[in-house]
């Protein structure tokens, strides 16, 4: 597979950075922090709405293991298509609008999803998993694949995006521990508010992060594709 043109240009122009991690931390640390905030909403939110929710349903005796597994499998199956669908939507409307709307939705959904599962109704539990996975997680993941690399210059792109991904994953790793503590002190409202807080972090990060795929970029891409088609 040939290298992408933007990386070939970096090589031809002699702009290869010997220590890209050092370079991106030194000169582009703000975008690394923005990327961490953007991804925490997805990974940590998933840890609450899916990982912790499985345990919560069993502990609270709201669903059997089979019912929970069915709900999870349905959500995961739909998620295969949802991520690609959300990614295509970001190609049409931009990365930032999708992130803003989904994170804004996630703030009230933190409480709503627990209210839904607390009914003990299987259909509502399935719907909760589908929304949590197919919207709150898949939409953000679909946007990240393009948005994160676009935030950085070509010679530090891989390192910058990787730092945002890995650091946010480490931060999110504490979520199961935090949800347990919150549940012991506040009941289900604790994890619900934690999910909302993660969505709020994502919303803030999206607000302070620039759009990388606006009308100008989309028009340029369409023109390049048309020129390539004519040349072929």
XYZ file of N, CA and C in Angstrom:
696
model
N 0.847 -1.187 0.000
C 0.000 0.000 0.000
C 0.889 1.246 0.000
N 0.700 2.131 -0.954
C 1.535 3.337 -1.016
C 1.241 4.294 0.124
N 2.254 5.091 0.478
C 2.087 6.090 1.530
C 1.181 7.212 1.036
N 0.462 7.844 1.958
C -0.429 8.938 1.580
C 0.398 10.125 1.096
N -0.157 10.937 0.184
C 0.592 12.063 -0.394
C 1.145 13.031 0.638
N 0.385 13.290 1.711
C 0.844 14.275 2.692
C 2.114 13.809 3.394
N 2.236 12.501 3.620
C 3.446 11.985 4.246
C 4.600 11.909 3.250
N 4.284 11.661 1.990
C 5.316 11.676 0.953
C 5.904 13.078 0.821
N 5.047 14.102 0.954
C 5.521 15.489 0.889
C 6.468 15.798 2.040
N 6.139 15.314 3.234
C 7.015 15.524 4.394
C 8.380 14.902 4.146
N 8.383 13.716 3.573
C 9.638 13.027 3.282
C 10.435 13.764 2.216
N 9.764 14.167 1.139
C 10.449 14.845 0.038
C 11.013 16.196 0.453
N 10.307 16.876 1.351
C 10.743 18.205 1.787
C 11.721 18.157 2.955
N 12.048 16.950 3.401
C 13.008 16.804 4.495
C 12.509 17.312 5.831
N 11.208 17.192 6.071
C 10.622 17.695 7.314
C 10.341 16.592 8.328
N 10.968 15.438 8.135
C 10.767 14.335 9.072
C 11.355 14.705 10.433
N 10.587 14.515 11.479
C 11.013 14.853 12.842
C 11.608 13.618 13.501
N 12.796 13.771 14.100
C 13.466 12.628 14.718
C 12.750 12.151 15.977
N 12.216 13.074 16.750
C 11.511 12.723 17.991
C 10.129 13.367 17.966
N 9.188 12.793 17.223
C 7.878 13.426 17.058
C 7.100 13.587 18.364
N 7.279 12.653 19.303
C 6.569 12.780 20.580
C 7.024 14.028 21.320
N 8.337 14.237 21.348
C 8.883 15.428 22.007
C 8.390 16.681 21.295
N 8.384 16.626 19.974
C 7.968 17.778 19.169
C 6.504 18.141 19.420
N 5.644 17.134 19.468
C 4.221 17.419 19.631
C 3.910 17.898 21.045
N 4.625 17.366 22.042
C 4.426 17.836 23.421
C 4.924 19.271 23.571
N 6.002 19.578 22.894
C 6.595 20.906 22.999
C 5.774 21.972 22.276
N 5.312 21.650 21.077
C 4.690 22.668 20.228
C 3.179 22.529 20.027
N 2.626 21.370 20.349
C 1.201 21.166 20.066
C 0.490 20.475 21.227
N 0.928 20.754 22.451
C 0.367 20.084 23.622
C -1.103 20.430 23.839
N -1.523 21.592 23.366
C -2.933 21.967 23.547
C -3.862 21.015 22.802
N -3.468 20.634 21.594
C -4.301 19.695 20.848
C -4.272 18.306 21.467
N -3.164 17.951 22.098
C -3.113 16.678 22.821
C -4.134 16.695 23.956
N -4.167 17.789 24.710
C -5.130 17.910 25.810
C -6.564 17.907 25.289
N -6.779 18.586 24.170
C -8.124 18.589 23.584
C -8.527 17.170 23.171
N -7.585 16.457 22.568
C -7.865 15.084 22.162
C -8.186 14.190 23.344
N -7.477 14.394 24.453
C -7.752 13.615 25.665
C -9.176 13.885 26.148
N -9.544 15.161 26.200
C -10.895 15.512 26.627
C -11.962 14.941 25.710
N -11.702 14.975 24.408
C -12.656 14.436 23.447
C -12.829 12.934 23.620
N -11.723 12.238 23.843
C -11.817 10.780 23.898
C -12.316 10.276 25.245
N -12.048 11.012 26.318
C -12.548 10.595 27.631
C -14.069 10.447 27.600
N -14.735 11.348 26.883
C -16.194 11.263 26.782
C -16.623 9.930 26.189
N -15.817 9.399 25.282
C -16.157 8.123 24.646
C -15.745 6.931 25.494
N -14.461 6.851 25.856
C -13.966 5.656 26.546
C -14.487 5.546 27.975
N -14.418 6.647 28.722
C -14.906 6.614 30.099
C -16.427 6.506 30.129
N -17.079 7.170 29.172
C -18.530 7.040 29.081
C -18.942 5.607 28.805
N -18.193 4.918 27.952
C -18.446 3.505 27.660
C -18.273 2.657 28.914
N -17.265 2.988 29.716
C -17.007 2.228 30.940
C -18.181 2.303 31.910
N -18.891 3.429 31.887
C -20.064 3.576 32.757
C -21.292 2.933 32.127
N -21.576 3.301 30.884
C -22.843 2.920 30.251
C -22.896 1.466 29.798
N -21.761 0.848 29.582
C -21.741 -0.548 29.142
C -21.072 -1.440 30.190
N -19.792 -1.195 30.470
C -19.047 -2.068 31.385
C -19.677 -2.105 32.775
N -19.890 -0.928 33.361
C -20.479 -0.888 34.704
C -21.943 -1.298 34.679
N -22.647 -0.928 33.630
C -24.078 -1.223 33.558
C -24.348 -2.721 33.617
N -23.470 -3.523 33.017
C -23.630 -4.976 33.064
C -23.630 -5.455 34.512
N -22.679 -4.952 35.290
C -22.594 -5.313 36.705
C -23.790 -4.782 37.489
N -24.205 -3.562 37.165
C -25.321 -2.940 37.879
C -26.619 -3.721 37.679
N -26.874 -4.161 36.469
C -28.095 -4.914 36.189
C -28.149 -6.213 36.980
N -26.991 -6.838 37.142
C -26.939 -8.083 37.914
C -27.093 -7.812 39.402
N -26.357 -6.822 39.908
C -26.398 -6.504 41.338
C -27.789 -6.054 41.776
N -28.415 -5.221 40.968
C -29.748 -4.700 41.295
C -30.869 -5.666 40.917
N -30.497 -6.798 40.314
C -31.456 -7.823 39.904
C -32.537 -7.245 38.984
N -32.074 -6.440 38.042
C -32.992 -5.820 37.085
C -33.138 -6.637 35.806
N -32.159 -7.505 35.548
C -32.192 -8.326 34.338
C -31.390 -9.593 34.579
N -31.774 -10.658 33.905
C -31.009 -11.899 33.993
C -29.753 -11.778 33.135
N -28.839 -12.704 33.334
C -27.604 -12.690 32.547
C -27.912 -12.835 31.059
N -28.899 -13.652 30.738
C -29.274 -13.858 29.337
C -29.845 -12.586 28.723
N -30.717 -11.919 29.460
C -31.314 -10.678 28.960
C -30.256 -9.597 28.739
N -29.316 -9.510 29.674
C -28.237 -8.528 29.530
C -27.368 -8.852 28.324
N -27.064 -10.137 28.149
C -26.238 -10.554 27.015
C -26.933 -10.268 25.691
N -28.220 -10.521 25.636
C -28.984 -10.242 24.410
C -28.955 -8.750 24.095
N -29.173 -7.927 25.117
C -29.148 -6.475 24.918
C -27.783 -6.013 24.425
N -26.734 -6.566 25.015
C -25.375 -6.192 24.627
C -25.064 -6.631 23.199
N -25.479 -7.839 22.843
C -25.210 -8.350 21.491
C -25.950 -7.542 20.430
N -27.184 -7.170 20.719
C -27.947 -6.356 19.769
C -27.263 -5.009 19.562
N -26.858 -4.388 20.674
C -26.191 -3.087 20.583
C -24.874 -3.192 19.828
N -24.106 -4.253 20.112
C -22.813 -4.429 19.451
C -22.978 -4.701 17.958
N -23.990 -5.491 17.608
C -24.233 -5.793 16.191
C -24.602 -4.526 15.423
N -25.471 -3.729 15.998
C -25.838 -2.466 15.355
C -24.660 -1.503 15.324
N -23.808 -1.604 16.338
C -22.647 -0.720 16.414
C -21.670 -0.901 15.268
N -21.619 -2.108 14.712
C -20.729 -2.361 13.571
C -21.050 -1.396 12.430
N -22.322 -1.184 12.206
C -22.758 -0.295 11.130
C -22.840 1.157 11.595
N -23.123 1.337 12.889
C -23.296 2.694 13.413
C -22.014 3.509 13.327
N -20.885 2.893 13.679
C -19.621 3.631 13.656
C -19.312 4.142 12.253
N -19.466 3.264 11.261
C -19.216 3.672 9.875
C -20.217 4.731 9.425
N -21.464 4.583 9.855
C -22.479 5.561 9.484
C -22.206 6.935 10.069
N -21.820 6.970 11.331
C -21.477 8.250 11.957
C -20.246 8.865 11.300
N -19.274 8.027 10.947
C -18.062 8.535 10.297
C -18.402 9.191 8.959
N -19.295 8.558 8.207
C -19.709 9.136 6.926
C -20.463 10.447 7.136
N -21.234 10.508 8.212
C -21.950 11.750 8.499
C -20.977 12.886 8.783
N -19.883 12.593 9.499
C -18.893 13.642 9.770
C -18.224 14.113 8.487
N -18.136 13.230 7.490
C -17.587 13.653 6.200
C -18.514 14.656 5.510
N -19.786 14.593 5.820
C -20.762 15.478 5.177
C -20.972 16.785 5.934
N -20.983 16.707 7.262
C -21.322 17.903 8.053
C -20.162 18.418 8.895
N -19.065 17.668 8.950
C -17.938 18.068 9.781
C -17.829 17.215 11.033
N -16.646 17.204 11.630
C -16.408 16.391 12.828
C -17.040 17.034 14.067
N -16.865 18.334 14.168
C -17.247 19.065 15.378
C -18.757 19.052 15.662
N -19.618 19.305 14.671
C -21.055 19.299 14.958
C -21.555 17.982 15.535
N -21.074 16.864 14.986
C -21.492 15.555 15.496
C -21.082 15.397 16.955
N -19.847 15.770 17.253
C -19.357 15.655 18.624
C -20.158 16.540 19.575
N -20.430 17.760 19.151
C -21.170 18.695 20.004
C -22.566 18.175 20.326
N -23.277 17.716 19.321
C -24.645 17.257 19.527
C -24.694 15.990 20.366
N -23.793 15.066 20.107
C -23.814 13.801 20.856
C -23.424 14.017 22.315
N -22.407 14.822 22.566
C -22.009 15.095 23.949
C -23.093 15.880 24.687
N -23.737 16.813 23.996
C -24.841 17.556 24.613
C -25.985 16.610 24.974
N -26.246 15.640 24.106
C -27.267 14.631 24.388
C -26.852 13.751 25.561
N -25.558 13.459 25.664
C -25.067 12.570 26.711
C -25.226 13.122 28.114
N -25.275 14.427 28.261
C -25.387 15.021 29.605
C -26.697 14.619 30.287
N -27.865 14.828 29.686
C -29.098 14.350 30.338
C -29.270 12.835 30.251
N -28.651 12.207 29.247
C -28.826 10.764 29.073
C -28.207 9.985 30.222
N -27.218 10.558 30.915
C -26.613 9.864 32.046
C -27.650 9.449 33.075
N -28.546 10.354 33.414
C -29.617 10.050 34.369
C -30.722 9.240 33.692
N -31.044 9.602 32.463
C -32.132 8.934 31.748
C -31.873 7.444 31.576
N -30.631 7.060 31.279
C -30.373 5.643 31.021
C -30.587 4.802 32.277
N -30.268 5.352 33.453
C -30.513 4.600 34.677
C -32.003 4.551 34.999
N -32.723 5.621 34.701
C -34.170 5.598 34.889
C -34.811 4.536 33.998
N -34.288 4.381 32.792
C -34.826 3.388 31.864
C -34.563 1.964 32.343
N -33.324 1.669 32.724
C -33.012 0.297 33.149
C -33.636 -0.028 34.501
N -33.850 0.986 35.323
C -34.445 0.739 36.642
C -35.890 0.262 36.556
N -36.509 0.406 35.388
C -37.864 -0.126 35.206
C -37.852 -1.646 35.181
N -36.711 -2.231 34.811
C -36.620 -3.678 34.715
C -37.255 -4.243 33.462
N -37.734 -3.390 32.581
C -38.356 -3.838 31.335
C -37.279 -4.159 30.303
N -37.334 -5.356 29.761
C -36.286 -5.827 28.854
C -36.146 -4.921 27.635
N -37.264 -4.508 27.058
C -37.202 -3.667 25.860
C -36.515 -2.333 26.145
N -36.762 -1.767 27.313
C -36.125 -0.499 27.663
C -34.644 -0.694 27.970
N -34.306 -1.837 28.532
C -32.892 -2.142 28.782
C -32.152 -2.293 27.457
N -32.772 -2.983 26.502
C -32.166 -3.122 25.171
C -32.010 -1.751 24.519
N -33.053 -0.934 24.607
C -32.996 0.406 24.019
C -31.883 1.236 24.644
N -31.701 1.089 25.951
C -30.642 1.836 26.643
C -29.270 1.434 26.135
N -29.038 0.131 25.996
C -27.752 -0.336 25.481
C -27.530 0.135 24.049
N -28.573 0.084 23.240
C -28.446 0.500 21.837
C -28.094 1.982 21.742
N -28.758 2.813 22.542
C -28.472 4.252 22.514
C -27.084 4.540 23.068
N -26.759 3.915 24.207
C -25.458 4.155 24.836
C -24.316 3.742 23.912
N -24.505 2.606 23.247
C -23.442 2.077 22.385
C -23.489 2.697 20.989
N -24.673 2.700 20.398
C -24.791 3.131 19.011
C -24.704 4.629 18.804
N -25.031 5.401 19.834
C -24.982 6.860 19.715
C -23.830 7.433 20.535
N -23.895 7.248 21.844
C -22.923 7.907 22.724
C -21.492 7.414 22.535
N -21.325 6.157 22.136
C -19.965 5.641 21.927
C -19.583 5.621 20.452
N -20.416 5.012 19.629
C -20.064 4.847 18.213
C -19.939 6.161 17.464
N -20.784 7.131 17.782
C -20.717 8.420 17.088
C -19.393 9.120 17.362
N -18.960 9.084 18.618
C -17.698 9.733 18.970
C -16.517 8.984 18.366
N -16.578 7.660 18.407
C -15.502 6.863 17.809
C -15.429 7.092 16.306
N -16.585 7.225 15.663
C -16.608 7.463 14.227
C -15.996 8.790 13.837
N -16.161 9.792 14.691
C -15.580 11.108 14.411
C -14.089 11.150 14.704
N -13.661 10.422 15.733
C -12.262 10.483 16.171
C -11.277 10.009 15.110
N -11.656 8.970 14.363
C -10.732 8.382 13.405
C -10.167 9.380 12.416
N -10.969 10.365 12.045
C -10.504 11.402 11.117
C -10.092 12.671 11.852
N -10.853 13.046 12.878
C -10.625 14.332 13.542
C -9.287 14.392 14.257
N -8.937 13.347 14.974
C -7.695 13.380 15.749
C -6.462 13.577 14.867
N -6.276 12.781 13.812
C -5.106 13.013 12.956
C -5.114 14.391 12.301
N -6.295 14.885 11.958
C -6.390 16.185 11.291
C -6.011 17.346 12.200
N -5.996 17.126 13.502
C -5.641 18.190 14.439
C -4.148 18.496 14.437
N -3.347 17.546 13.941
C -1.893 17.684 14.015
C -1.283 17.793 12.617
N -0.088 18.358 12.573
C 0.635 18.444 11.306
C 1.108 17.055 10.897
N 1.417 16.899 9.628
C 1.747 15.575 9.103
C 2.952 14.941 9.791
N 3.957 15.741 10.158
C 5.174 15.149 10.721
C 5.040 14.747 12.188
N 3.936 15.132 12.841
C 3.709 14.693 14.227
C 2.326 14.076 14.396
N 1.674 13.804 13.295
C 0.271 13.358 13.327
C 0.081 12.052 14.087
N 0.866 11.061 13.765
C 0.703 9.757 14.409
C 0.978 9.840 15.905
N 2.028 10.553 16.276
C 2.386 10.674 17.694
C 1.352 11.478 18.466
N 0.878 12.572 17.891
C -0.111 13.398 18.570
C -1.409 12.657 18.812
N -1.917 11.997 17.777
C -3.160 11.245 17.924
C -2.988 10.087 18.898
N -1.838 9.413 18.833
C -1.585 8.281 19.730
C -1.517 8.715 21.185
N -0.872 9.846 21.450
C -0.807 10.352 22.822
C -2.207 10.612 23.371
N -3.043 11.254 22.570
C -4.410 11.541 23.012
C -5.173 10.253 23.297
N -5.005 9.265 22.432
C -5.686 7.986 22.607
C -5.215 7.274 23.870
N -3.892 7.146 24.030
C -3.354 6.329 25.116
C -3.526 6.979 26.483
N -3.305 8.279 26.577
C -3.456 8.952 27.872
C -4.914 8.921 28.317
N -5.825 9.147 27.398
C -7.246 9.097 27.759
C -7.648 7.697 28.200
N -7.054 6.676 27.589
C -7.355 5.299 27.987
C -6.901 5.034 29.417
N -5.740 5.580 29.783
C -5.254 5.410 31.154
C -6.168 6.112 32.150
N -6.599 7.311 31.798
C -7.516 8.055 32.674
C -8.831 7.297 32.823
N -9.330 6.780 31.723
C -10.603 6.064 31.744
C -10.516 4.761 32.525
N -9.311 4.235 32.677
C -9.140 2.983 33.405
C -9.565 3.054 34.857
N -9.613 4.255 35.411
C -10.033 4.419 36.806
C -11.555 4.482 36.952
N -12.268 4.532 35.846
C -13.718 4.715 35.903
C -14.456 3.621 36.672
N -14.170 2.328 36.457
C -14.882 1.304 37.239
C -14.712 1.482 38.746
N -13.520 1.855 39.171
C -13.265 2.098 40.592
C -14.079 3.292 41.090
N -14.104 4.356 40.289
C -14.840 5.567 40.679
C -16.340 5.301 40.732
N -16.855 4.563 39.759
C -18.294 4.282 39.743
C -18.706 3.468 40.964
N -17.863 2.540 41.372
C -18.166 1.733 42.558
C -18.244 2.602 43.806
N -17.284 3.507 43.957
C -17.289 4.410 45.111
C -18.523 5.309 45.100
N -18.855 5.826 43.932
C -20.011 6.715 43.829
C -21.315 5.976 44.117
N -21.400 4.742 43.646
C -22.618 3.969 43.891
C -22.801 3.691 45.379
N -21.710 3.413 46.072
C -21.790 3.134 47.504
C -22.240 4.356 48.300
N -21.902 5.542 47.812
C -22.241 6.758 48.557
C -23.515 7.443 48.070
N -23.861 7.253 46.790
C -24.991 7.991 46.219
C -26.040 7.109 45.554
N -25.790 5.806 45.497
C -26.701 4.946 44.762
C -26.488 5.102 43.265
N -27.501 4.747 42.470
C -27.331 4.782 41.016
C -27.112 6.192 40.474
N -27.517 7.200 41.244
C -27.342 8.573 40.788
C -25.864 8.935 40.638
N -25.001 8.317 41.442
C -23.564 8.600 41.357
C -22.986 8.258 39.993
N -23.112 6.992 39.540
C -22.637 6.649 38.199
C -23.343 7.435 37.096
N -24.624 7.736 37.296
C -25.365 8.508 36.291
C -24.757 9.891 36.107
N -24.464 10.552 37.217
C -23.868 11.888 37.142
C -22.436 11.831 36.622
N -21.741 10.731 36.902
C -20.382 10.578 36.377
C -20.414 10.503 34.853
N -21.349 9.737 34.308
C -21.493 9.665 32.853
C -21.779 11.049 32.281
N -22.670 11.778 32.937
C -22.999 13.132 32.484
C -21.784 14.044 32.539
N -20.955 13.865 33.573
C -19.744 14.679 33.706
C -18.769 14.392 32.574
N -18.634 13.123 32.214
C -17.751 12.772 31.097
C -18.269 13.384 29.794
N -19.583 13.358 29.597
C -20.164 13.973 28.401
C -19.916 15.477 28.393
N -19.985 16.092 29.569
C -19.731 17.532 29.671
C -18.280 17.858 29.335
N -17.359 16.987 29.751
C -15.946 17.171 29.398
C -15.781 17.106 27.881
N -16.440 16.124 27.257
C -16.379 16.012 25.805
C -16.969 17.221 25.109
N -18.063 17.743 25.645
C -18.691 18.930 25.067
C -17.760 20.129 25.158
N -17.144 20.310 26.317
C -16.194 21.414 26.480
C -15.022 21.268 25.510
N -14.485 20.045 25.404
C -13.350 19.818 24.509
C -13.730 20.103 23.063
N -14.938 19.705 22.660
C -15.385 19.962 21.288
C -15.565 21.455 21.031
N -16.011 22.177 22.043
C -16.206 23.618 21.893
C -14.890 24.358 21.676
N -13.816 23.868 22.292
C -12.525 24.566 22.194
C -11.613 23.959 21.125
N -12.122 22.983 20.382
C -11.326 22.342 19.330
C -11.818 22.808 17.963
N -10.894 23.144 17.091
C -11.262 23.675 15.774
C -11.836 22.593 14.864
N -12.693 23.020 13.979
C -13.206 22.129 12.943
C -12.120 21.918 11.894
N -11.888 20.676 11.518
C -10.853 20.362 10.528
C -11.446 19.933 9.186
N -12.752 19.820 9.122
C -13.393 19.343 7.892
C -14.627 20.189 7.589
N -14.378 21.483 7.439
C -15.450 22.413 7.128
C -15.750 22.451 5.642
N -16.591 23.372 5.197
C -16.969 23.472 3.780
C -15.768 23.611 2.843
N -14.768 24.398 3.239
C -13.600 24.598 2.371
C -12.845 23.295 2.162
N -12.645 22.539 3.245
C -11.926 21.263 3.138
C -12.725 20.247 2.330
N -14.037 20.231 2.529
C -14.871 19.281 1.788
C -14.879 19.604 0.292
N -14.941 20.882 -0.045
C -14.917 21.276 -1.453
C -13.578 20.941 -2.097
N -12.495 21.154 -1.360
C -11.168 20.828 -1.886
C -11.031 19.331 -2.125
N -11.578 18.530 -1.202
C -11.512 17.076 -1.351
C -12.340 16.612 -2.542
N -13.516 17.203 -2.718
C -14.365 16.844 -3.854
C -13.702 17.216 -5.177
N -13.045 18.367 -5.209
C -12.353 18.803 -6.419
C -11.190 17.868 -6.739
N -10.436 17.488 -5.695
C -9.307 16.580 -5.897
C -9.785 15.225 -6.398
N -10.907 14.755 -5.848
C -11.457 13.472 -6.287
C -11.922 13.544 -7.735
N -12.538 14.668 -8.103
C -13.001 14.838 -9.480
C -11.826 14.905 -10.447
N -10.773 15.630 -10.065
C -9.585 15.733 -10.912
C -8.924 14.372 -11.088
N -8.899 13.597 -9.997
C -8.299 12.261 -10.060
C -9.105 11.354 -10.983
N -10.435 11.481 -10.914
C -11.294 10.662 -11.765
C -11.096 11.009 -13.240
N -10.934 12.292 -13.537
C -10.709 12.712 -14.918
C -9.360 12.227 -15.431
N -8.359 12.282 -14.549
C -7.020 11.838 -14.945
C -6.979 10.343 -15.201
N -7.796 9.616 -14.451
C -7.839 8.166 -14.622
C -8.570 7.785 -15.903
